Structures are given as structure tokens and as C-alpha cells.
mmCIF file of N, CA and C in Angstrom:
data_model
loop_
_atom_site.group_PDB
_atom_site.id
_atom_site.type_symbol
_atom_site.label_atom_id
_atom_site.label_comp_id
_atom_site.label_asym_id
_atom_site.label_seq_id
_atom_site.Cartn_x
_atom_site.Cartn_y
_atom_site.Cartn_z
ATOM 1 N N UNK A 1 13.953 4.767 -30.932
ATOM 2 C CA UNK A 1 13.981 5.133 -29.590
ATOM 3 C C UNK A 1 12.638 6.123 -29.175
ATOM 4 N N UNK A 2 12.389 6.979 -30.162
ATOM 5 C CA UNK A 2 11.162 7.803 -30.046
ATOM 6 C C UNK A 2 9.751 7.090 -29.753
ATOM 7 N N UNK A 3 9.578 5.722 -30.460
ATOM 8 C CA UNK A 3 8.704 4.939 -30.296
ATOM 9 C C UNK A 3 8.549 4.408 -28.777
ATOM 10 N N UNK A 4 9.836 4.074 -28.133
ATOM 11 C CA UNK A 4 9.787 3.661 -26.695
ATOM 12 C C UNK A 4 9.444 4.685 -25.884
ATOM 13 N N UNK A 5 9.930 5.880 -26.166
ATOM 14 C CA UNK A 5 9.480 6.901 -25.332
ATOM 15 C C UNK A 5 8.037 7.467 -25.416
ATOM 16 N N UNK A 6 7.474 7.413 -26.769
ATOM 17 C CA UNK A 6 6.006 7.565 -26.813
ATOM 18 C C UNK A 6 5.072 6.531 -26.011
ATOM 19 N N UNK A 7 5.531 5.359 -26.269
ATOM 20 C CA UNK A 7 4.905 4.360 -25.437
ATOM 21 C C UNK A 7 4.996 4.594 -23.931
ATOM 22 N N UNK A 8 6.189 4.668 -23.426
ATOM 23 C CA UNK A 8 6.164 5.033 -22.096
ATOM 24 C C UNK A 8 5.451 6.245 -21.528
ATOM 25 N N UNK A 9 5.282 7.234 -22.411
ATOM 26 C CA UNK A 9 4.451 8.423 -21.918
ATOM 27 C C UNK A 9 2.960 8.030 -21.979
ATOM 28 N N UNK A 10 2.615 7.164 -23.095
ATOM 29 C CA UNK A 10 1.364 6.703 -22.931
ATOM 30 C C UNK A 10 0.851 5.884 -21.910
ATOM 31 N N UNK A 11 2.022 4.964 -21.356
ATOM 32 C CA UNK A 11 1.497 4.092 -20.236
ATOM 33 C C UNK A 11 1.579 4.922 -18.957
ATOM 34 N N UNK A 12 2.453 5.994 -18.776
ATOM 35 C CA UNK A 12 2.148 6.965 -17.811
ATOM 36 C C UNK A 12 1.054 7.633 -17.610
ATOM 37 N N UNK A 13 0.572 8.081 -18.587
ATOM 38 C CA UNK A 13 -0.755 8.532 -18.874
ATOM 39 C C UNK A 13 -1.685 7.648 -18.407
ATOM 40 N N UNK A 14 -1.791 6.361 -18.961
ATOM 41 C CA UNK A 14 -2.737 5.470 -18.431
ATOM 42 C C UNK A 14 -2.868 5.277 -17.004
ATOM 43 N N UNK A 15 -1.672 5.285 -16.291
ATOM 44 C CA UNK A 15 -1.428 5.037 -14.962
ATOM 45 C C UNK A 15 -1.976 6.380 -14.037
ATOM 46 N N UNK A 16 -2.024 7.612 -14.631
ATOM 47 C CA UNK A 16 -2.334 8.921 -14.006
ATOM 48 C C UNK A 16 -3.785 8.706 -14.327
ATOM 49 N N UNK A 17 -4.494 8.196 -15.286
ATOM 50 C CA UNK A 17 -5.817 8.243 -15.504
ATOM 51 C C UNK A 17 -6.392 7.252 -14.329
ATOM 52 N N UNK A 18 -5.752 6.216 -14.048
ATOM 53 C CA UNK A 18 -6.044 5.256 -12.905
ATOM 54 C C UNK A 18 -6.425 6.019 -11.704
ATOM 55 N N UNK A 19 -5.209 6.648 -11.365
ATOM 56 C CA UNK A 19 -4.865 7.307 -10.026
ATOM 57 C C UNK A 19 -6.317 8.330 -9.965
ATOM 58 N N UNK A 20 -6.568 9.094 -11.065
ATOM 59 C CA UNK A 20 -7.726 9.944 -10.918
ATOM 60 C C UNK A 20 -8.920 9.294 -10.929
ATOM 61 N N UNK A 21 -9.053 8.155 -11.749
ATOM 62 C CA UNK A 21 -10.492 7.400 -11.565
ATOM 63 C C UNK A 21 -10.546 6.973 -10.014
ATOM 64 N N UNK A 22 -9.560 6.371 -9.404
ATOM 65 C CA UNK A 22 -9.502 5.898 -8.242
ATOM 66 C C UNK A 22 -9.991 6.905 -7.145
ATOM 67 N N UNK A 23 -9.365 8.181 -7.270
ATOM 68 C CA UNK A 23 -9.875 9.019 -6.116
ATOM 69 C C UNK A 23 -11.007 9.557 -6.319
ATOM 70 N N UNK A 24 -11.679 9.455 -7.532
ATOM 71 C CA UNK A 24 -13.127 9.981 -7.939
ATOM 72 C C UNK A 24 -14.169 8.883 -7.402
ATOM 73 N N UNK A 25 -13.658 7.603 -7.332
ATOM 74 C CA UNK A 25 -14.267 6.575 -7.012
ATOM 75 C C UNK A 25 -15.149 6.047 -8.393
ATOM 76 N N UNK A 26 -14.593 6.294 -9.443
ATOM 77 C CA UNK A 26 -15.158 6.078 -10.702
ATOM 78 C C UNK A 26 -14.592 4.755 -11.058
ATOM 79 N N UNK A 27 -15.188 3.640 -10.594
ATOM 80 C CA UNK A 27 -14.620 2.225 -10.769
ATOM 81 C C UNK A 27 -15.125 1.720 -12.169
ATOM 82 N N UNK A 28 -15.932 2.380 -12.847
ATOM 83 C CA UNK A 28 -16.264 1.945 -14.281
ATOM 84 C C UNK A 28 -15.175 2.499 -15.098
ATOM 85 N N UNK A 29 -14.453 3.482 -14.999
ATOM 86 C CA UNK A 29 -13.336 4.184 -15.812
ATOM 87 C C UNK A 29 -12.350 3.303 -15.253
ATOM 88 N N UNK A 30 -12.074 2.846 -14.158
ATOM 89 C CA UNK A 30 -10.882 2.091 -13.778
ATOM 90 C C UNK A 30 -11.064 0.594 -14.581
ATOM 91 N N UNK A 31 -12.201 0.141 -14.615
ATOM 92 C CA UNK A 31 -12.586 -1.205 -15.308
ATOM 93 C C UNK A 31 -12.005 -1.062 -16.698
ATOM 94 N N UNK A 32 -12.478 0.243 -17.411
ATOM 95 C CA UNK A 32 -12.123 0.395 -18.724
ATOM 96 C C UNK A 32 -10.718 0.460 -19.244
ATOM 97 N N UNK A 33 -9.863 0.845 -18.064
ATOM 98 C CA UNK A 33 -8.248 1.001 -18.239
ATOM 99 C C UNK A 33 -7.640 -0.589 -18.140
ATOM 100 N N UNK A 34 -8.497 -1.450 -17.865
ATOM 101 C CA UNK A 34 -7.773 -2.807 -17.565
ATOM 102 C C UNK A 34 -8.281 -3.821 -18.691
ATOM 103 N N UNK A 35 -7.348 -4.642 -18.650
ATOM 104 C CA UNK A 35 -7.629 -5.890 -19.743
ATOM 105 C C UNK A 35 -8.640 -6.803 -19.090
ATOM 106 N N UNK A 36 -9.412 -7.545 -19.741
ATOM 107 C CA UNK A 36 -10.320 -8.255 -19.092
ATOM 108 C C UNK A 36 -9.781 -9.532 -18.277
ATOM 109 N N UNK A 37 -8.528 -9.844 -18.639
ATOM 110 C CA UNK A 37 -7.873 -10.790 -17.598
ATOM 111 C C UNK A 37 -6.937 -10.204 -16.632
ATOM 112 N N UNK A 38 -6.984 -9.223 -16.283
ATOM 113 C CA UNK A 38 -6.168 -8.483 -15.308
ATOM 114 C C UNK A 38 -6.139 -9.185 -14.260
ATOM 115 N N UNK A 39 -5.026 -8.899 -13.592
ATOM 116 C CA UNK A 39 -4.676 -9.350 -12.241
ATOM 117 C C UNK A 39 -4.267 -8.206 -11.231
ATOM 118 N N UNK A 40 -4.813 -8.128 -10.108
ATOM 119 C CA UNK A 40 -4.625 -7.328 -9.069
ATOM 120 C C UNK A 40 -4.097 -7.806 -7.986
ATOM 121 N N UNK A 41 -2.818 -7.815 -7.526
ATOM 122 C CA UNK A 41 -2.229 -8.575 -6.414
ATOM 123 C C UNK A 41 -1.701 -7.381 -5.144
ATOM 124 N N UNK A 42 -2.344 -7.426 -4.165
ATOM 125 C CA UNK A 42 -2.177 -6.352 -3.083
ATOM 126 C C UNK A 42 -1.292 -7.482 -2.247
ATOM 127 N N UNK A 43 0.035 -7.396 -2.031
ATOM 128 C CA UNK A 43 0.876 -8.182 -1.468
ATOM 129 C C UNK A 43 0.440 -8.344 -0.077
ATOM 130 N N UNK A 44 -0.071 -9.502 0.693
ATOM 131 C CA UNK A 44 -0.131 -9.825 1.682
ATOM 132 C C UNK A 44 -1.766 -9.608 2.164
ATOM 133 N N UNK A 45 -2.547 -8.996 1.231
ATOM 134 C CA UNK A 45 -3.984 -8.785 1.375
ATOM 135 C C UNK A 45 -4.917 -9.674 0.191
ATOM 136 N N UNK A 46 -4.808 -9.693 -0.926
ATOM 137 C CA UNK A 46 -5.432 -10.271 -2.086
ATOM 138 C C UNK A 46 -4.874 -10.364 -3.230
ATOM 139 N N UNK A 47 -5.246 -11.442 -3.962
ATOM 140 C CA UNK A 47 -4.997 -11.705 -5.528
ATOM 141 C C UNK A 47 -6.483 -11.809 -6.273
ATOM 142 N N UNK A 48 -6.624 -10.696 -6.910
ATOM 143 C CA UNK A 48 -7.650 -10.632 -7.769
ATOM 144 C C UNK A 48 -7.531 -11.059 -9.246
ATOM 145 N N UNK A 49 -8.370 -11.759 -9.880
ATOM 146 C CA UNK A 49 -8.257 -12.191 -11.319
ATOM 147 C C UNK A 49 -9.640 -11.944 -12.029
ATOM 148 N N UNK A 50 -9.412 -10.862 -13.078
ATOM 149 C CA UNK A 50 -10.408 -10.559 -14.032
ATOM 150 C C UNK A 50 -11.071 -9.379 -13.265
ATOM 151 N N UNK A 51 -11.609 -8.751 -14.308
ATOM 152 C CA UNK A 51 -12.423 -7.478 -14.000
ATOM 153 C C UNK A 51 -13.659 -7.790 -13.028
ATOM 154 N N UNK A 52 -14.349 -9.020 -13.106
ATOM 155 C CA UNK A 52 -15.310 -9.200 -12.376
ATOM 156 C C UNK A 52 -15.107 -9.244 -10.876
ATOM 157 N N UNK A 53 -13.976 -10.004 -10.595
ATOM 158 C CA UNK A 53 -13.282 -9.980 -9.124
ATOM 159 C C UNK A 53 -13.190 -8.516 -8.627
ATOM 160 N N UNK A 54 -12.648 -7.789 -9.472
ATOM 161 C CA UNK A 54 -11.953 -6.342 -8.994
ATOM 162 C C UNK A 54 -13.449 -5.610 -8.927
ATOM 163 N N UNK A 55 -14.278 -5.650 -9.703
ATOM 164 C CA UNK A 55 -15.388 -4.885 -9.780
ATOM 165 C C UNK A 55 -16.279 -5.354 -8.362
ATOM 166 N N UNK A 56 -16.122 -6.627 -7.947
ATOM 167 C CA UNK A 56 -16.787 -7.058 -6.644
ATOM 168 C C UNK A 56 -16.156 -6.412 -5.563
ATOM 169 N N UNK A 57 -14.723 -6.268 -5.570
ATOM 170 C CA UNK A 57 -14.206 -5.606 -4.565
ATOM 171 C C UNK A 57 -14.434 -4.227 -4.365
ATOM 172 N N UNK A 58 -14.525 -3.433 -5.315
ATOM 173 C CA UNK A 58 -15.213 -2.269 -5.368
ATOM 174 C C UNK A 58 -16.406 -1.915 -4.883
ATOM 175 N N UNK A 59 -17.433 -2.774 -5.143
ATOM 176 C CA UNK A 59 -18.496 -2.745 -4.595
ATOM 177 C C UNK A 59 -18.679 -3.066 -2.996
ATOM 178 N N UNK A 60 -17.772 -3.806 -2.613
ATOM 179 C CA UNK A 60 -17.616 -3.968 -1.079
ATOM 180 C C UNK A 60 -16.987 -2.651 -0.271
ATOM 181 N N UNK A 61 -16.459 -1.918 -1.250
ATOM 182 C CA UNK A 61 -15.972 -0.626 -0.700
ATOM 183 C C UNK A 61 -16.858 0.541 -0.484
ATOM 184 N N UNK A 62 -17.975 0.274 -1.234
ATOM 185 C CA UNK A 62 -18.951 1.380 -1.195
ATOM 186 C C UNK A 62 -19.358 1.891 0.001
ATOM 187 N N UNK A 63 -19.445 3.216 0.308
ATOM 188 C CA UNK A 63 -19.831 3.710 1.542
ATOM 189 C C UNK A 63 -18.471 4.065 2.468
ATOM 190 N N UNK A 64 -17.391 3.534 1.866
ATOM 191 C CA UNK A 64 -16.228 3.842 2.663
ATOM 192 C C UNK A 64 -15.425 5.214 2.584
ATOM 193 N N UNK A 65 -16.345 6.171 1.583
ATOM 194 C CA UNK A 65 -15.478 7.508 1.417
ATOM 195 C C UNK A 65 -14.608 7.364 0.266
ATOM 196 N N UNK A 66 -14.091 8.462 -0.383
ATOM 197 C CA UNK A 66 -12.960 8.473 -1.319
ATOM 198 C C UNK A 66 -11.631 8.492 -0.724
ATOM 199 N N UNK A 67 -10.643 8.060 -1.338
ATOM 200 C CA UNK A 67 -9.412 7.878 -0.983
ATOM 201 C C UNK A 67 -9.034 9.205 -1.407
ATOM 202 N N UNK A 68 -7.909 9.992 -0.590
ATOM 203 C CA UNK A 68 -7.156 11.009 -1.181
ATOM 204 C C UNK A 68 -5.615 10.459 -1.478
ATOM 205 N N UNK A 69 -5.441 10.462 -2.680
ATOM 206 C CA UNK A 69 -4.247 9.855 -3.217
ATOM 207 C C UNK A 69 -2.907 11.310 -3.545
ATOM 208 N N UNK A 70 -1.973 10.985 -3.033
ATOM 209 C CA UNK A 70 -0.678 11.844 -3.618
ATOM 210 C C UNK A 70 0.256 11.222 -4.262
ATOM 211 N N UNK A 71 0.260 10.943 -5.315
ATOM 212 C CA UNK A 71 1.329 10.352 -5.989
ATOM 213 C C UNK A 71 2.484 11.105 -6.254
ATOM 214 N N UNK A 72 3.881 10.400 -5.967
ATOM 215 C CA UNK A 72 5.158 11.281 -5.918
ATOM 216 C C UNK A 72 5.901 11.141 -6.763
ATOM 217 N N UNK A 73 5.876 9.821 -7.605
ATOM 218 C CA UNK A 73 6.704 9.673 -8.760
ATOM 219 C C UNK A 73 6.382 8.396 -9.524
ATOM 220 N N UNK A 74 6.782 8.333 -10.826
ATOM 221 C CA UNK A 74 6.324 7.494 -11.827
ATOM 222 C C UNK A 74 7.424 7.128 -12.432
ATOM 223 N N UNK A 75 8.153 5.887 -12.563
ATOM 224 C CA UNK A 75 9.127 5.569 -13.688
ATOM 225 C C UNK A 75 8.609 4.416 -14.461
ATOM 226 N N UNK A 76 8.932 4.783 -15.868
ATOM 227 C CA UNK A 76 8.607 3.813 -16.965
ATOM 228 C C UNK A 76 9.787 3.209 -17.546
ATOM 229 N N UNK A 77 9.688 1.845 -17.605
ATOM 230 C CA UNK A 77 10.689 1.159 -18.463
ATOM 231 C C UNK A 77 9.959 0.005 -19.102
ATOM 232 N N UNK A 78 9.952 0.220 -20.561
ATOM 233 C CA UNK A 78 9.150 -0.765 -21.354
ATOM 234 C C UNK A 78 7.781 -0.770 -21.291
ATOM 235 N N UNK A 79 7.353 -1.795 -20.987
ATOM 236 C CA UNK A 79 5.984 -1.973 -20.741
ATOM 237 C C UNK A 79 5.482 -1.966 -19.173
ATOM 238 N N UNK A 80 6.343 -1.387 -18.371
ATOM 239 C CA UNK A 80 6.009 -1.274 -16.841
ATOM 240 C C UNK A 80 6.195 -0.196 -16.470
ATOM 241 N N UNK A 81 5.241 0.289 -15.303
ATOM 242 C CA UNK A 81 5.379 1.441 -14.794
ATOM 243 C C UNK A 81 5.385 1.338 -13.170
ATOM 244 N N UNK A 82 6.306 1.885 -12.551
ATOM 245 C CA UNK A 82 6.238 1.651 -11.157
ATOM 246 C C UNK A 82 5.937 3.087 -10.389
ATOM 247 N N UNK A 83 5.087 3.243 -9.731
ATOM 248 C CA UNK A 83 4.422 4.550 -9.137
ATOM 249 C C UNK A 83 4.531 4.454 -7.574
ATOM 250 N N UNK A 84 5.000 5.515 -6.990
ATOM 251 C CA UNK A 84 4.657 5.529 -5.606
ATOM 252 C C UNK A 84 4.163 6.838 -5.137
ATOM 253 N N UNK A 85 3.573 6.865 -3.854
ATOM 254 C CA UNK A 85 3.040 7.883 -3.428
ATOM 255 C C UNK A 85 2.515 7.654 -1.955
ATOM 256 N N UNK A 86 1.559 8.432 -1.223
ATOM 257 C CA UNK A 86 1.038 8.340 -0.279
ATOM 258 C C UNK A 86 -0.796 8.551 -0.266
ATOM 259 N N UNK A 87 -1.448 8.058 0.621
ATOM 260 C CA UNK A 87 -2.980 8.284 0.526
ATOM 261 C C UNK A 87 -3.509 8.378 1.997
ATOM 262 N N UNK A 88 -4.742 8.761 1.789
ATOM 263 C CA UNK A 88 -5.326 8.890 3.190
ATOM 264 C C UNK A 88 -7.039 8.292 2.830
ATOM 265 N N UNK A 89 -7.478 7.548 3.807
ATOM 266 C CA UNK A 89 -8.722 6.890 3.473
ATOM 267 C C UNK A 89 -9.330 6.656 4.682
ATOM 268 N N UNK A 90 -10.542 6.057 4.708
ATOM 269 C CA UNK A 90 -11.136 5.353 5.826
ATOM 270 C C UNK A 90 -11.158 3.797 5.613
ATOM 271 N N UNK A 91 -10.960 3.238 6.993
ATOM 272 C CA UNK A 91 -11.070 2.005 6.728
ATOM 273 C C UNK A 91 -12.407 1.342 7.097
ATOM 274 N N UNK A 92 -12.704 -0.014 7.135
ATOM 275 C CA UNK A 92 -14.109 -0.510 7.244
ATOM 276 C C UNK A 92 -14.583 0.035 8.813
ATOM 277 N N UNK A 93 -14.021 0.198 9.640
ATOM 278 C CA UNK A 93 -14.416 0.758 10.871
ATOM 279 C C UNK A 93 -14.861 2.291 10.943
ATOM 280 N N UNK A 94 -14.326 2.962 9.874
ATOM 281 C CA UNK A 94 -14.547 4.601 9.624
ATOM 282 C C UNK A 94 -13.623 5.333 10.251
ATOM 283 N N UNK A 95 -12.160 4.598 10.559
ATOM 284 C CA UNK A 95 -11.198 5.375 11.095
ATOM 285 C C UNK A 95 -10.321 5.804 10.026
ATOM 286 N N UNK A 96 -9.751 6.852 10.076
ATOM 287 C CA UNK A 96 -8.789 7.522 9.192
ATOM 288 C C UNK A 96 -7.366 6.649 9.031
ATOM 289 N N UNK A 97 -7.116 6.077 7.970
ATOM 290 C CA UNK A 97 -5.741 5.591 8.034
ATOM 291 C C UNK A 97 -4.916 6.506 6.725
ATOM 292 N N UNK A 98 -3.696 6.276 7.177
ATOM 293 C CA UNK A 98 -2.758 6.985 5.925
ATOM 294 C C UNK A 98 -1.773 5.706 5.585
ATOM 295 N N UNK A 99 -1.461 5.876 4.457
ATOM 296 C CA UNK A 99 -0.471 4.433 3.841
ATOM 297 C C UNK A 99 0.447 5.138 2.912
ATOM 298 N N UNK A 100 1.528 4.616 2.720
ATOM 299 C CA UNK A 100 2.456 4.680 1.437
ATOM 300 C C UNK A 100 2.325 3.588 0.686
ATOM 301 N N UNK A 101 2.443 3.629 -0.633
ATOM 302 C CA UNK A 101 2.144 2.770 -1.472
ATOM 303 C C UNK A 101 3.448 2.719 -2.793
ATOM 304 N N UNK A 102 3.601 1.615 -3.298
ATOM 305 C CA UNK A 102 4.383 1.409 -4.455
ATOM 306 C C UNK A 102 3.512 0.517 -5.324
ATOM 307 N N UNK A 103 2.989 0.741 -6.482
ATOM 308 C CA UNK A 103 2.323 0.078 -7.558
ATOM 309 C C UNK A 103 3.124 -0.450 -8.629
ATOM 310 N N UNK A 104 3.105 -1.191 -9.028
ATOM 311 C CA UNK A 104 3.809 -1.739 -10.172
ATOM 312 C C UNK A 104 2.858 -2.396 -11.260
ATOM 313 N N UNK A 105 2.852 -1.717 -12.556
ATOM 314 C CA UNK A 105 1.849 -1.963 -13.517
ATOM 315 C C UNK A 105 2.474 -2.424 -14.648
ATOM 316 N N UNK A 106 2.036 -3.642 -15.259
ATOM 317 C CA UNK A 106 2.308 -4.267 -16.419
ATOM 318 C C UNK A 106 1.263 -3.841 -17.589
ATOM 319 N N UNK A 107 1.718 -2.920 -18.464
ATOM 320 C CA UNK A 107 0.741 -2.437 -19.385
ATOM 321 C C UNK A 107 1.087 -3.462 -20.710
ATOM 322 N N UNK A 108 -0.222 -4.098 -21.204
ATOM 323 C CA UNK A 108 -0.278 -4.618 -22.713
ATOM 324 C C UNK A 108 -1.518 -3.935 -23.452
ATOM 325 N N UNK A 109 -0.997 -3.762 -24.664
ATOM 326 C CA UNK A 109 -1.964 -3.115 -25.600
ATOM 327 C C UNK A 109 -2.772 -2.070 -24.970
ATOM 328 N N UNK A 110 -2.116 -1.000 -24.277
ATOM 329 C CA UNK A 110 -2.661 0.029 -23.852
ATOM 330 C C UNK A 110 -3.886 -0.185 -22.624
ATOM 331 N N UNK A 111 -3.516 -1.496 -21.915
ATOM 332 C CA UNK A 111 -4.461 -1.737 -20.790
ATOM 333 C C UNK A 111 -3.645 -2.330 -19.799
ATOM 334 N N UNK A 112 -4.212 -2.143 -18.396
ATOM 335 C CA UNK A 112 -3.301 -2.698 -17.339
ATOM 336 C C UNK A 112 -3.685 -4.408 -17.385
ATOM 337 N N UNK A 113 -2.494 -4.977 -17.388
ATOM 338 C CA UNK A 113 -2.612 -6.411 -17.483
ATOM 339 C C UNK A 113 -2.349 -7.043 -15.906
ATOM 340 N N UNK A 114 -1.319 -6.307 -15.205
ATOM 341 C CA UNK A 114 -1.134 -6.681 -14.011
ATOM 342 C C UNK A 114 -0.809 -5.438 -13.047
ATOM 343 N N UNK A 115 -1.556 -5.518 -11.951
ATOM 344 C CA UNK A 115 -1.072 -4.294 -10.907
ATOM 345 C C UNK A 115 -0.840 -5.154 -9.601
ATOM 346 N N UNK A 116 0.544 -4.614 -9.191
ATOM 347 C CA UNK A 116 1.023 -5.435 -7.998
ATOM 348 C C UNK A 116 1.131 -4.185 -7.172
ATOM 349 N N UNK A 117 0.448 -4.138 -6.111
ATOM 350 C CA UNK A 117 0.414 -3.070 -4.756
ATOM 351 C C UNK A 117 1.238 -3.601 -3.743
ATOM 352 N N UNK A 118 2.211 -2.782 -3.248
ATOM 353 C CA UNK A 118 2.753 -2.773 -2.035
ATOM 354 C C UNK A 118 2.385 -1.694 -1.182
ATOM 355 N N UNK A 119 1.593 -1.920 0.000
ATOM 356 C CA UNK A 119 0.884 -0.586 0.751
ATOM 357 C C UNK A 119 1.334 -1.038 2.423
ATOM 358 N N UNK A 120 1.795 0.020 3.012
ATOM 359 C CA UNK A 120 2.148 0.126 4.413
ATOM 360 C C UNK A 120 1.506 0.936 4.878
ATOM 361 N N UNK A 121 0.786 0.707 6.303
ATOM 362 C CA UNK A 121 0.001 1.964 7.061
ATOM 363 C C UNK A 121 1.397 2.817 7.623
ATOM 364 N N UNK A 122 1.067 4.041 7.595
ATOM 365 C CA UNK A 122 2.095 5.278 8.070
ATOM 366 C C UNK A 122 1.646 5.251 9.621
ATOM 367 N N UNK A 123 2.559 4.598 10.427
ATOM 368 C CA UNK A 123 2.142 4.727 11.875
ATOM 369 C C UNK A 123 2.193 5.963 12.519
ATOM 370 N N UNK A 124 1.283 6.659 12.791
ATOM 371 C CA UNK A 124 0.903 7.803 13.597
ATOM 372 C C UNK A 124 -0.594 8.154 13.955
ATOM 373 N N UNK A 125 -0.751 8.682 15.057
ATOM 374 C CA UNK A 125 -2.138 8.617 15.449
ATOM 375 C C UNK A 125 -3.003 9.935 14.810
ATOM 376 N N UNK A 126 -3.107 9.442 13.554
ATOM 377 C CA UNK A 126 -4.183 10.552 12.826
ATOM 378 C C UNK A 126 -5.509 10.497 13.296
ATOM 379 N N UNK A 127 -5.958 9.527 14.164
ATOM 380 C CA UNK A 127 -7.141 9.573 14.441
ATOM 381 C C UNK A 127 -7.449 10.466 15.875
ATOM 382 N N UNK A 128 -6.367 10.549 16.429
ATOM 383 C CA UNK A 128 -6.362 11.545 17.517
ATOM 384 C C UNK A 128 -5.965 13.082 17.235
ATOM 385 N N UNK A 129 -5.140 13.317 16.182
ATOM 386 C CA UNK A 129 -4.789 14.497 15.653
ATOM 387 C C UNK A 129 -4.984 14.603 14.116
ATOM 388 N N UNK A 130 -6.300 14.806 13.624
ATOM 389 C CA UNK A 130 -6.287 14.816 12.372
ATOM 390 C C UNK A 130 -5.829 16.084 11.823
ATOM 391 N N UNK A 131 -5.310 16.276 10.534
ATOM 392 C CA UNK A 131 -4.626 17.258 10.269
ATOM 393 C C UNK A 131 -3.297 17.193 9.926
#
């Protein structure tokens, strides 16, 4: 049982490092946390395969500013971590948007193998009333 708990704690720490790197815009650090054959699926938006495709996505995001991320919980079971939270960022038109997310990570050998993201925009008029 102790080994499982240690693995789950290491997997949670990996996801926390991912969140921190993402909020810093440190895409190299993110790539270092991923397996070479990683898959990132954002349901309804994209399905990227391999570090190369993910790095291309990050390049396309340059100039959009850094997102603010507020993780609220992480649950570990075996080699899977499910994390939820909220975020605020700029869209491609430069408008602020807020979203809630749930990310499901499959961890293999200490690297992110599959990341499935479920993201929904929080419907309020933040562009009229920032804060």
C-alpha cells in the first residue's frame, strides 16, 4: 500500500509542476514532463499527438499573455490524476475569458502519457466588469 501512495504522491507532484509551468508560460518545462508519444485531447477543440504537435500549439499561443490558474482539487487513483479548477486568460482577440476545467492525466513511468481536458467558459461579462 505504501508504494501506491508514494506513486500517487509523485503523480500529483508531476501535475502540480505542470500547472506551475503552464502558468509561467514555461513550455519547455511542460514538454519535459511529457512522454515523447504524449497525447493531449481537449474535448471538442483538438487532439494533439506527440511533443512536436504540442510545442507547435504553444508557439501559436505566444503573445496571448499568461493564464492565471486556480487549481481546486486533485484526485489520484493508480496511474491516473484528475484535477479541477478555474482559470482566466486572454483569447486570440485579446478579450479576457474565464473557464472551469477538469483535466485527466494518465501517468506512465513518471511522464504524462495522455492528458484529456474538459474546459467550459464561465458565462459572465468579465470584459465589461473586470475584477
